[in-house]
CSV table of C-alpha atoms in Angstrom, one decimal:
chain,number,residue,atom,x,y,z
Z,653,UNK,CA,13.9,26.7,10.3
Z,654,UNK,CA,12.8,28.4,13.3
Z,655,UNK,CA,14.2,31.3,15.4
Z,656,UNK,CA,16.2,31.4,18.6
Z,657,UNK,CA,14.1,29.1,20.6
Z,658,UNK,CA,11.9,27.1,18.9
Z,659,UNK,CA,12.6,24.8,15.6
Z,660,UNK,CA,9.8,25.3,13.1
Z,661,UNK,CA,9.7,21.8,11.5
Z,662,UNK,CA,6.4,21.0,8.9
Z,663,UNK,CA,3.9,23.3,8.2
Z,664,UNK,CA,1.4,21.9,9.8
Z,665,UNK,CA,3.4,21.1,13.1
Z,666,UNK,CA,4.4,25.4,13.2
Z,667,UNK,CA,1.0,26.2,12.4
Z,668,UNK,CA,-0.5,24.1,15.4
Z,669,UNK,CA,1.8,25.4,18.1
Z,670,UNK,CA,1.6,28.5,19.8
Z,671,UNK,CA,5.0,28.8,19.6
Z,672,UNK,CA,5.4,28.4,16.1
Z,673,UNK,CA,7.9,25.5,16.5
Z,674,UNK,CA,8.9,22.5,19.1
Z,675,UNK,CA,11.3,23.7,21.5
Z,676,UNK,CA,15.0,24.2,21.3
Z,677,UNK,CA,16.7,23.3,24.6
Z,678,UNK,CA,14.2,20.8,25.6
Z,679,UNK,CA,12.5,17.5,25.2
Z,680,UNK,CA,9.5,17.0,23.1
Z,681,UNK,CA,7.9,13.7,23.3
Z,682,UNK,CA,6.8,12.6,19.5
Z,683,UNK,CA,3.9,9.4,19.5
Z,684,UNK,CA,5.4,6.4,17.6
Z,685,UNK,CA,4.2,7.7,13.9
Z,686,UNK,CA,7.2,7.1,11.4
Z,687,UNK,CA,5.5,8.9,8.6
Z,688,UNK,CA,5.3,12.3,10.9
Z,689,UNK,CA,9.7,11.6,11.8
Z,690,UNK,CA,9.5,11.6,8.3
Z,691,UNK,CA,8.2,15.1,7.7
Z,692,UNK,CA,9.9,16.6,10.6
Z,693,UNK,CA,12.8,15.5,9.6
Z,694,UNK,CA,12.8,16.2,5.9
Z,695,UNK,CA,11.6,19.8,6.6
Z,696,UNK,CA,14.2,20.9,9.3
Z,697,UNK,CA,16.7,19.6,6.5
Z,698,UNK,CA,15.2,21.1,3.6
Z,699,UNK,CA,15.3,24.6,5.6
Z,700,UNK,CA,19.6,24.0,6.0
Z,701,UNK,CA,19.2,22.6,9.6
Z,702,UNK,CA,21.2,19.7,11.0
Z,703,UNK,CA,19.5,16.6,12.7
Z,704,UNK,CA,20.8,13.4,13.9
Z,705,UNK,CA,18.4,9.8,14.1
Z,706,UNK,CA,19.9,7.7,17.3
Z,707,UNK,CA,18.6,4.4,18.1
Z,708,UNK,CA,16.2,3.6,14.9
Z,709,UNK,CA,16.9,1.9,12.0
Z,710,UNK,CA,13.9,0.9,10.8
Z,711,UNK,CA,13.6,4.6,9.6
Z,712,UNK,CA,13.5,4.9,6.0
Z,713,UNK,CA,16.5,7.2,4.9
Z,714,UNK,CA,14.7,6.7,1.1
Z,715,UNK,CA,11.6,8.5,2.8
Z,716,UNK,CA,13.3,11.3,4.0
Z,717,UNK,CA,14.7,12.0,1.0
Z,718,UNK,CA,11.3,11.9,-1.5
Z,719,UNK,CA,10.3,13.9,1.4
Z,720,UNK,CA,12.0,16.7,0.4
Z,721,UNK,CA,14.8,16.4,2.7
Z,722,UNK,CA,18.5,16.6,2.5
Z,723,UNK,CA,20.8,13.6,3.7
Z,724,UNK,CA,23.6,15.2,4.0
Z,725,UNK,CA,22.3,16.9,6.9
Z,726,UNK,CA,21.4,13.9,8.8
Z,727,UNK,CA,24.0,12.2,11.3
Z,728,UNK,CA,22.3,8.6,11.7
Z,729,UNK,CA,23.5,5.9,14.5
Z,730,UNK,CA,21.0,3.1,14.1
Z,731,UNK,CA,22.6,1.5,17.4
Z,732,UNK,CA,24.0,3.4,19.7
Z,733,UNK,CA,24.2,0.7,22.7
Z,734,UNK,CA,25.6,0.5,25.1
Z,735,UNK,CA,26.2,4.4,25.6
Z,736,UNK,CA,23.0,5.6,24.0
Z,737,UNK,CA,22.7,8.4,26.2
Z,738,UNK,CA,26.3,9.7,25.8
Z,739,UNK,CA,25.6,9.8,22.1
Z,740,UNK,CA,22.3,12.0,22.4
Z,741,UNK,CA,24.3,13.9,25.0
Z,742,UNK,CA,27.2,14.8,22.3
Z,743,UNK,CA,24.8,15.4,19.7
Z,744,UNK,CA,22.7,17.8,21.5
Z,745,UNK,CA,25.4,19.6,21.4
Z,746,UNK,CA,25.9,20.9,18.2
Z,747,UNK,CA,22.4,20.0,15.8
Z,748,UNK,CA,19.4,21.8,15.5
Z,749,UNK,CA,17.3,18.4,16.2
Z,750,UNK,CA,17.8,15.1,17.8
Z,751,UNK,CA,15.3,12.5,16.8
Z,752,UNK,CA,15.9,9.7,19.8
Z,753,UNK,CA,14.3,5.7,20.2
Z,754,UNK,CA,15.4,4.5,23.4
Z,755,UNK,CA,15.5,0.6,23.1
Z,756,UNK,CA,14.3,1.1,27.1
Z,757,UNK,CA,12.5,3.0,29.6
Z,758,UNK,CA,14.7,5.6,30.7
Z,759,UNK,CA,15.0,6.7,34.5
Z,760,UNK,CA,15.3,10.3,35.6
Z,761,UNK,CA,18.9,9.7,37.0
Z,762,UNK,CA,20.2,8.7,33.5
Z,763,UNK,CA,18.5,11.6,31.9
Z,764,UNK,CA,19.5,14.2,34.1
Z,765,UNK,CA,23.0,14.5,32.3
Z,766,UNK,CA,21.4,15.0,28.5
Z,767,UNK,CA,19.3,17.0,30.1
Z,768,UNK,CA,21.9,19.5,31.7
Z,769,UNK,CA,23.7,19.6,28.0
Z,770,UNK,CA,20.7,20.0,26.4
Z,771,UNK,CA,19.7,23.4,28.3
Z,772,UNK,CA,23.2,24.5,27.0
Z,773,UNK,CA,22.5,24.0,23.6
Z,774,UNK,CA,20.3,25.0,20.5
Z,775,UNK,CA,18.6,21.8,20.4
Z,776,UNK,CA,15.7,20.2,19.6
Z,777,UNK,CA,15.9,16.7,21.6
Z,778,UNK,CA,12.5,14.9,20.2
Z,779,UNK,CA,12.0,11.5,22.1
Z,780,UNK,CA,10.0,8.5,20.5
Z,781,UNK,CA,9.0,5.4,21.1
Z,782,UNK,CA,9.5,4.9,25.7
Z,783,UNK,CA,9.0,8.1,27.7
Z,784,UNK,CA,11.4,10.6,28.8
Z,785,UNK,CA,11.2,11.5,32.4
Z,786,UNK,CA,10.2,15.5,32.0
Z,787,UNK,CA,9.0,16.5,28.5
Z,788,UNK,CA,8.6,19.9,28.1
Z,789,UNK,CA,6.0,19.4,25.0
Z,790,UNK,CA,4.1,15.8,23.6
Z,791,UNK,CA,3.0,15.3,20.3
Z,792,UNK,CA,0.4,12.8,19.9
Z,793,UNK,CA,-0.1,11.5,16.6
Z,794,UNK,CA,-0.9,8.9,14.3
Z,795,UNK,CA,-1.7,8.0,10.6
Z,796,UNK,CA,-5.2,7.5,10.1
Z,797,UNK,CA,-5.5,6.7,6.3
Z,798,UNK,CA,-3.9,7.4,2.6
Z,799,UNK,CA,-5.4,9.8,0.1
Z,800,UNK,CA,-6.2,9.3,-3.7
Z,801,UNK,CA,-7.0,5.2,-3.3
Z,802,UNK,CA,-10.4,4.1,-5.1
Z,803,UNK,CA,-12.6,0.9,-5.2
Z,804,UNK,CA,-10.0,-0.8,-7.3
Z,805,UNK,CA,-8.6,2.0,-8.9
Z,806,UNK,CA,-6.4,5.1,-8.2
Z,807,UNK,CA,-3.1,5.8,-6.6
Z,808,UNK,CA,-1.8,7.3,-3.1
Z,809,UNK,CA,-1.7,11.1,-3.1
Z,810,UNK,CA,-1.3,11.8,0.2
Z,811,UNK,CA,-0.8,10.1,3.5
Z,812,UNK,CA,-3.7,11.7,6.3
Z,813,UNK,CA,-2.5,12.1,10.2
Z,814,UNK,CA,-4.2,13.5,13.5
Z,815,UNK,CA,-3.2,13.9,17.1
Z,816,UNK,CA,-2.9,16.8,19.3
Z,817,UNK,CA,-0.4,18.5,21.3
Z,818,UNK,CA,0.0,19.8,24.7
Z,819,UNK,CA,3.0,20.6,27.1
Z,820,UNK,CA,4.4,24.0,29.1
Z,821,UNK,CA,3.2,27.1,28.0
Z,822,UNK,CA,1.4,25.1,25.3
Z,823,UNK,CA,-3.0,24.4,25.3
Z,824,UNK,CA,-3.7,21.2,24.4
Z,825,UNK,CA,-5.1,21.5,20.7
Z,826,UNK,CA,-5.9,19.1,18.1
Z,827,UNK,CA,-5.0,18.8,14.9
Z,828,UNK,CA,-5.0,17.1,11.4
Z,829,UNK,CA,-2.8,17.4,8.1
Z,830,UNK,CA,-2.3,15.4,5.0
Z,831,UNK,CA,1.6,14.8,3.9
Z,832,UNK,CA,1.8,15.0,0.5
Z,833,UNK,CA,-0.3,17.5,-0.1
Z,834,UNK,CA,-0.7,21.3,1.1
Z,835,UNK,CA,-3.8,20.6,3.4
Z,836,UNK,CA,-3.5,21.0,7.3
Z,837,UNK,CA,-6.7,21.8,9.5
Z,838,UNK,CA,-6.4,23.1,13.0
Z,839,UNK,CA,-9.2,22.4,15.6
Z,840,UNK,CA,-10.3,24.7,18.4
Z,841,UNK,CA,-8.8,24.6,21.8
Z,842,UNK,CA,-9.5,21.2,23.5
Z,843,UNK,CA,-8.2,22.3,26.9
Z,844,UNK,CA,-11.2,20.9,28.2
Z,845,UNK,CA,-10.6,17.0,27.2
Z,846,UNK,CA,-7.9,15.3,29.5
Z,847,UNK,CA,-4.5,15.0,27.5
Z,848,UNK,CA,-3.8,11.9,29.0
Z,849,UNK,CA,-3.5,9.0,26.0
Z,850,UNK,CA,-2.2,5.9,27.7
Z,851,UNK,CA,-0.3,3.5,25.4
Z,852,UNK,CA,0.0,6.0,23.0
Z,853,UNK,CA,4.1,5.9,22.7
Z,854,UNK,CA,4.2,2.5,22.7
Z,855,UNK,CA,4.7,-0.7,20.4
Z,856,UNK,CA,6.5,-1.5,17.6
Z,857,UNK,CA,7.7,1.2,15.0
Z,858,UNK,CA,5.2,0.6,11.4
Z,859,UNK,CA,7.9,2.1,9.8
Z,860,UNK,CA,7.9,-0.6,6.4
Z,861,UNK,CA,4.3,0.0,5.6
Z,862,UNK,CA,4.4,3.9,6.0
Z,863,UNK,CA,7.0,4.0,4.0
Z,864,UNK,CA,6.2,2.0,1.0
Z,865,UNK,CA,3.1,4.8,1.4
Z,866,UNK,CA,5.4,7.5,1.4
Z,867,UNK,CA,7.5,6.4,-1.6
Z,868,UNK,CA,4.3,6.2,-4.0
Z,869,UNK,CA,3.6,9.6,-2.8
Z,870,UNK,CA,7.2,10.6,-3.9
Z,871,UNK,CA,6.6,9.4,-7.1
């Protein structure tokens, strides 16, 4: 699951981080790509860790579970408003991971508390969905296609994703996997592109249809 300050996560999320893991005490910024929460999720659980989902309910619980994953290490609040914040704040607390959706943009002020609790704890606070004010780590990623599908024929095997990462202490690097399967592929140091994706954390979560993907993949 990860040692003293990092969380390890998937396999191909450990293998394309320098630090082996995203980082405990600190915020990691996670692209809107439901069948990646997935993953994380059921692999930190799977590995005895404890997370908590705050502020999305369109995540598919089912998902997590023919992921691999184990429920009864999950503390879910599909809506935590109007005190959002205080909730991530307690949670932080005492879990090894913190998956967060703000419903809104949230302003440095407001974040300053977590924040404070966060550096006190073991935690992994990953943020989804609007941006947090200082990230220590960003995770760009998306799903880019399905695995095992013919002309006509076939059935899904595999669900394909590809993004890159970049953040402190971390080069920007790019990287692609297939869930499902045992298959990651890590490219060469991009430190030369600009890491700057505009619009990539935003829009609406695609939750349903990665999900339905995921199930057959379960199956």
């Amino acid at each position: 699951m990860g040692g003293p300050s990092v969380v390890s996560g998937p396999q191909w999320l450990s293998a394309t981080l320098s630090a082996g893991g995203v980082p405990r005490s600190a915020v990691t910024m996670v692209a809107d790509c439901p069948a990646a929460h997935v993953d994380m999720l059921a692999a930190v659980t799977r590995e005895g860790g404890c997370v908590a989902v705050v502020g999305y309910p369109s995540l598919a619980l089912a998902a997590v579970e023919a992921a691999g994953g184990d429920l009864e290490r999950m503390v879910v609040v599909p809506d935590p408003e109007p005190h959002a914040l205080a909730v991530v704040g307690t949670l932080v607390e005492g879990l090894d991971m913190v998956l967060f959706a703000p419903s809104a943009p949230i302003a440095p002020a407001c974040a300053r508390p977590v924040e404070a609790r966060l550096r006190k704890s073991k935690c992994a606070l990953l943020v989804t969905g609007y941006t947090w004010p200082r990230a220590r780590l960003t995770i760009d990623v998306s799903m880019t296609g399905v695995v095992g599908l013919g002309y006509g024929l076939g059935r899904i095997r595999g669900v394909s994703i590809a993004g890159r990462v970049w953040g402190n202490a971390q080069p920007p690097c790019a990287f692609h996997a297939v869930l499902g399967q045992k298959s990651v592929c890590r490219t060469a140091d991009d430190r030369k592109t600009s890491p700057a994706m505009p619009g990539s954390f935003m829009g609406p979560f695609m939750a349903d249809a990665t999900c339905d993907l995921l199930r057959e993949v379960a199956q």
